[in-house]
Tab-separated table of C-alpha atoms in Angstrom:
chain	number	residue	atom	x	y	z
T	1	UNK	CA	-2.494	-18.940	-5.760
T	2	UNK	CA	-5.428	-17.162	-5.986
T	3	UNK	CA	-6.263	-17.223	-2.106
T	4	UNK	CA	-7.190	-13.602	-0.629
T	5	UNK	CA	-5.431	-12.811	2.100
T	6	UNK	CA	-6.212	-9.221	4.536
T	7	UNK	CA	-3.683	-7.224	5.328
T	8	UNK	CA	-3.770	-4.685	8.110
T	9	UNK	CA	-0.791	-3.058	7.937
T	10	UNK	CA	0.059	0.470	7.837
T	11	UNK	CA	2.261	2.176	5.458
T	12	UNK	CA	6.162	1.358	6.172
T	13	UNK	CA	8.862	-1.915	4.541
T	14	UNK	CA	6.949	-4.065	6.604
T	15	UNK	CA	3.376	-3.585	4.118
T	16	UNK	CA	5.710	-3.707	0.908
T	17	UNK	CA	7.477	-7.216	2.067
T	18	UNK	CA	4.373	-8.425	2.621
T	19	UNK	CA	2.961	-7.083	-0.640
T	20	UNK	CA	5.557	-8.700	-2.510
T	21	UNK	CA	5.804	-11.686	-0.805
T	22	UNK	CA	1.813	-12.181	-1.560
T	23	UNK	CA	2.449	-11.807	-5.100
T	24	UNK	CA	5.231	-13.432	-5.572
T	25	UNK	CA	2.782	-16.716	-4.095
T	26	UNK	CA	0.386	-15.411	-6.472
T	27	UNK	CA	-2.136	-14.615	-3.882
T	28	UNK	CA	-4.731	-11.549	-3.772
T	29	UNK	CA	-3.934	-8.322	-0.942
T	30	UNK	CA	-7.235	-7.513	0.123
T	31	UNK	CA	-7.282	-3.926	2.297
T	32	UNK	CA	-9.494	-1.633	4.100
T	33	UNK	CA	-9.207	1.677	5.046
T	34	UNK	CA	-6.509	2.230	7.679
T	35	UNK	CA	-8.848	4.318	10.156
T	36	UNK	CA	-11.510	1.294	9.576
T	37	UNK	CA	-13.199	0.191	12.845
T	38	UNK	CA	-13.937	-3.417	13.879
T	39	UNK	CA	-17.599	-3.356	12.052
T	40	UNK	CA	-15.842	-2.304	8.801
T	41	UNK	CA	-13.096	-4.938	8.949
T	42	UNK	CA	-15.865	-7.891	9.872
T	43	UNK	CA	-17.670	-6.647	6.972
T	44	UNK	CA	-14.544	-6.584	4.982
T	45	UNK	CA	-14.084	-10.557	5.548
T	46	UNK	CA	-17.892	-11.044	4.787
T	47	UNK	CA	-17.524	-9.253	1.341
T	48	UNK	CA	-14.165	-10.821	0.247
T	49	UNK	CA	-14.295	-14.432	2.096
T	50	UNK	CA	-10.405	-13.973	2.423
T	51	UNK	CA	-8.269	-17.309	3.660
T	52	UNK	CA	-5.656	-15.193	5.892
T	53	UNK	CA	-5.202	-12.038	7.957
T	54	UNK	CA	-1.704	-10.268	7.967
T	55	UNK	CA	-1.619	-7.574	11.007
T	56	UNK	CA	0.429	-5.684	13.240
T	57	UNK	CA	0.048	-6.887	16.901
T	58	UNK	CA	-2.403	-4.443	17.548
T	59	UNK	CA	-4.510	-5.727	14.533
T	60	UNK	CA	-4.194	-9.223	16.128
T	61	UNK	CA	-6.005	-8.343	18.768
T	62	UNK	CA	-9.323	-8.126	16.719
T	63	UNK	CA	-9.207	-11.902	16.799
T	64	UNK	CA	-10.646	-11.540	19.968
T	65	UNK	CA	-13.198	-9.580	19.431
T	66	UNK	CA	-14.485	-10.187	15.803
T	67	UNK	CA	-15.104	-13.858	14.893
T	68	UNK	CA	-15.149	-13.584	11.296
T	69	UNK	CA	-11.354	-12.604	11.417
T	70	UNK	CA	-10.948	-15.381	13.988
T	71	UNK	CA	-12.026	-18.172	11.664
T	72	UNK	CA	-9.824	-17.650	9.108
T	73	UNK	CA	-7.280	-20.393	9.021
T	74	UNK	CA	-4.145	-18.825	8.912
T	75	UNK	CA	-2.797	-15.938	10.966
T	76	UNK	CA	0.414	-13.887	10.384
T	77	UNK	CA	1.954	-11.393	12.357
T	78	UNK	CA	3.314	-8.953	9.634
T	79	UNK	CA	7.365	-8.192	10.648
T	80	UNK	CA	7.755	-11.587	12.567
T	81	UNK	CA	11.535	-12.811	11.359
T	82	UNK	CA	11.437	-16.372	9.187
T	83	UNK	CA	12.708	-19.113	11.753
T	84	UNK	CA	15.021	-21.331	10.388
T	85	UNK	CA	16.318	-21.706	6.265
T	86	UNK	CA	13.069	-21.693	4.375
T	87	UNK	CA	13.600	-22.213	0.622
T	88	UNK	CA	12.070	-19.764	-1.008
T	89	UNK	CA	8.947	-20.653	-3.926
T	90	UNK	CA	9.411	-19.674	-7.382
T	91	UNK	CA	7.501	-16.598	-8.539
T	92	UNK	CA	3.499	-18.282	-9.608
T	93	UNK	CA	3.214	-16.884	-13.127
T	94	UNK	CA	-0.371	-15.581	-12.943
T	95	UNK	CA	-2.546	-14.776	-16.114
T	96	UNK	CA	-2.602	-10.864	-16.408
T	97	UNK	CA	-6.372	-10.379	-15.904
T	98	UNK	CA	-6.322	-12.364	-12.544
T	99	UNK	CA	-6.612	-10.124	-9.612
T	100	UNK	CA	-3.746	-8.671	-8.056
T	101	UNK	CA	-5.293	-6.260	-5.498
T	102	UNK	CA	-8.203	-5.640	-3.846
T	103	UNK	CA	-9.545	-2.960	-1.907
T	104	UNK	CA	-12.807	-1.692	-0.326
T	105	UNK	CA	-13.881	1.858	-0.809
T	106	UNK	CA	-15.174	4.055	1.826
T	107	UNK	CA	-18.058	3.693	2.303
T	108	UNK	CA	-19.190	7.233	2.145
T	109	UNK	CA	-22.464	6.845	-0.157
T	110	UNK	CA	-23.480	3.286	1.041
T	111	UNK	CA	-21.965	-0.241	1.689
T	112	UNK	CA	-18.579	-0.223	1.148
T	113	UNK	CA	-17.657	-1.891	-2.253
T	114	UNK	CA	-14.851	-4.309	-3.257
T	115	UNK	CA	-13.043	-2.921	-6.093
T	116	UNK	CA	-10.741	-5.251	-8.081
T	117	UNK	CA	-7.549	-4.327	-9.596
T	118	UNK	CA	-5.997	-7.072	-11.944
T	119	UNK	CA	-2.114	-7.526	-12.622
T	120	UNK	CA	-2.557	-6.057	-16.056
T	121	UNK	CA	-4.054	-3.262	-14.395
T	122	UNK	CA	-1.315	-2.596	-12.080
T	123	UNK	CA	1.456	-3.441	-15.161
T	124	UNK	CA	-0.180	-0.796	-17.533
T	125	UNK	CA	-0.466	2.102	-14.431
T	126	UNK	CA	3.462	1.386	-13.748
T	127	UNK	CA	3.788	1.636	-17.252
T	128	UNK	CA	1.980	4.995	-17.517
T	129	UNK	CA	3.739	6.467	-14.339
T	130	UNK	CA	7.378	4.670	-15.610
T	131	UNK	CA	7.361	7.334	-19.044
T	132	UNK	CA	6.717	10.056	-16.603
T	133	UNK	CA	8.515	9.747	-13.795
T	134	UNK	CA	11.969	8.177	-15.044
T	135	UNK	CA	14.522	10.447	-15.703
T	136	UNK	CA	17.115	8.069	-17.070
T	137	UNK	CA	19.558	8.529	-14.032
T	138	UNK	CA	19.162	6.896	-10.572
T	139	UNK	CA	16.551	8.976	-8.245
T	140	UNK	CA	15.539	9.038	-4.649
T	141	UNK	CA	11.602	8.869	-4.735
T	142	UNK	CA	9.692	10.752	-1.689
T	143	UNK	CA	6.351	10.003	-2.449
T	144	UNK	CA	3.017	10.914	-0.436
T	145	UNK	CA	0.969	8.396	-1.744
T	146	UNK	CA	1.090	4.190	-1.305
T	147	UNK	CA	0.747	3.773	-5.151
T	148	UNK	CA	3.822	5.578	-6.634
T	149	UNK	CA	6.049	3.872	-4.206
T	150	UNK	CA	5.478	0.583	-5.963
T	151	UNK	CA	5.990	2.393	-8.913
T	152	UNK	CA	9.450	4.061	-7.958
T	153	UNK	CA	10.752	0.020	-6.606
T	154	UNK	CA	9.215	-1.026	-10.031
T	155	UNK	CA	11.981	1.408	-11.578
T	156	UNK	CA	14.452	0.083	-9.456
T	157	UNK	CA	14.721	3.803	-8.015
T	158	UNK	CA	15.370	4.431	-4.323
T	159	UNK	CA	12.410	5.131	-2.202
T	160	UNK	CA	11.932	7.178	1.191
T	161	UNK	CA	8.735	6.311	3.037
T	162	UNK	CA	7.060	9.601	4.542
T	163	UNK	CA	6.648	9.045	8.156
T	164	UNK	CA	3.055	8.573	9.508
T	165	UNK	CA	0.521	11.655	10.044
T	166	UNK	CA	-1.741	12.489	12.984
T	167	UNK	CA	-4.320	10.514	10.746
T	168	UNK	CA	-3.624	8.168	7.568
T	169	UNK	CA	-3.707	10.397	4.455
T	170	UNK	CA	-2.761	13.171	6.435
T	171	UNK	CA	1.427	13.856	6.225
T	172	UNK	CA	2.674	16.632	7.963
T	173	UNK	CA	4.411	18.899	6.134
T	174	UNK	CA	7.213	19.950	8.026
T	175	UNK	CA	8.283	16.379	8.795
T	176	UNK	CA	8.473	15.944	4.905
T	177	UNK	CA	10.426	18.888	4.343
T	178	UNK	CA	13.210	17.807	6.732
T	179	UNK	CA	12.772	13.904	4.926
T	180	UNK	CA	13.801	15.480	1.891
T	181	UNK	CA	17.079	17.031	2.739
T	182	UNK	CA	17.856	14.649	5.374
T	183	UNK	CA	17.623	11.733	2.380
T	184	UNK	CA	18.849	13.922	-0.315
T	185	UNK	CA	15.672	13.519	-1.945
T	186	UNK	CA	15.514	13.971	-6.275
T	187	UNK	CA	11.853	13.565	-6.543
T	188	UNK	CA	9.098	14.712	-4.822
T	189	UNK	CA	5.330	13.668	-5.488
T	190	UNK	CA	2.562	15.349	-4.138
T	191	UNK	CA	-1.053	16.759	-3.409
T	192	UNK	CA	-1.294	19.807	-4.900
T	193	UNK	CA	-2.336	20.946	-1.345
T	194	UNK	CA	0.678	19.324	0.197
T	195	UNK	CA	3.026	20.542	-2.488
T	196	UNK	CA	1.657	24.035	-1.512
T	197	UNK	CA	2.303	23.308	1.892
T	198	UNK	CA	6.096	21.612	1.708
T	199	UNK	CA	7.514	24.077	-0.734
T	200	UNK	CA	7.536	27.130	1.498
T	201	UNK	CA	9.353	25.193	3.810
T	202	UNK	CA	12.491	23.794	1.732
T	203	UNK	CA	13.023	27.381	0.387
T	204	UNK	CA	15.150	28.351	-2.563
T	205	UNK	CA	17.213	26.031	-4.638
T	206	UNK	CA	16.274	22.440	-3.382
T	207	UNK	CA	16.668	21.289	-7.230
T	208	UNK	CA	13.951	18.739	-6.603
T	209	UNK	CA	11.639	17.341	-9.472
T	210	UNK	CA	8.138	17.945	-8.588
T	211	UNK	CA	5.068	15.678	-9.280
T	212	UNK	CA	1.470	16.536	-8.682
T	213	UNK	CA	-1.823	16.050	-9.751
T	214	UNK	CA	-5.302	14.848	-8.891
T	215	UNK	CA	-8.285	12.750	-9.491
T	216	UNK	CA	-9.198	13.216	-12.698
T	217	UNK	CA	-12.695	15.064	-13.001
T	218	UNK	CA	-15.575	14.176	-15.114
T	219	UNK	CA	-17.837	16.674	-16.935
């Protein structure tokens, strides 16, 4: 409990096992930016001294060329199926200000910084989203962003992952449009941008909730 552990895994069941799975131990995600190159994830281990490294096989393979990410003493290749009956821990009860999640921001205007999100944190935002999003009946979430997928599970909604873009952050449009009446999709979350996009494509009478919104801006 407590331990951080870096996961390099892109957006799919695979990352929200493993998300779970972390908590449920009571240990700390720690992530970096998707399109991050080797410099940023060394740096990444420097800043957050994690104790493990989650990865796809191609992330695995920066064990050979990074030594920070080599040193760590345990090494998991995210997807691998459990060999043999292993019992499985009881939930760690945590304390709600201990850190739940931990990211690194861009980078953009300097270093990159570790920001800390704590399980209250995280409770409190599901909260929030929970009163807005819940309709009272059973929905099938589509949603473009990481964040509001925990949130639909949370509800004990159904979820549809969007398939990967040409770049992370970047879903294409058309792909999405065909997601949601392949899946039979009830609500729909969005970029404004990407809503603007998606819309013209599902054309009239697609009976879909829509959610979208922004950072919020200060004065």
């Amino acid at each position: 409990p407590g331990d951080r552990v870096l996961v390099f895994v892109p957006v799919s069941i695979s990352l929200y096992v493993t998300l779970l799975a972390l908590w449920r131990l009571g240990a700390v995600p720690v992530f970096v930016d998707a399109w991050a190159d080797r410099d940023r994830l060394e740096l990444a281990v420097e800043q957050t001294a994690p104790r493990g490294f989650i990865g796809i096989p191609r992330a695995h393979l920066l064990r050979l060329k990074r030594p920070a990410i080599r040193r760590l003493p345990i090494h998991i290749l995210a997807g691998e199926p459990a060999r043999g009956a292993t019992p499985r821990p009881e939930p760690h009860w945590v304390d709600p200000d201990a850190g739940a999640l931990l990211t690194l921001t861009t980078g953009s205007t300097g270093p990159p910084k570790a920001v800390l999100r704590t399980h209250r944190h995280l409770r409190e935002q599901h909260r929030a989203l929970a009163r807005i999003l819940d309709s009272g009946g059973a929905e099938v979430v589509l949603p473009t962003l990481p964040m509001f997928a925990l949130a639909g599970m949370a509800s004990g909604h159904a979820v549809v992952l969007p398939p990967a873009g040409k770049r992370p952050g970047q879903p294409d449009p058309a792909a999405l449009a065909r997601l949601v009446a392949q899946e039979r999709v009830t609500t729909l979350i969005a970029s404004p941008a990407l809503l603007g996009e998606i819309l013209p494509l599902l054309g009239e009478g697609h009976g879909l909730r829509l959610f979208t919104g922004g950072a919020p801006v200060g004065p």
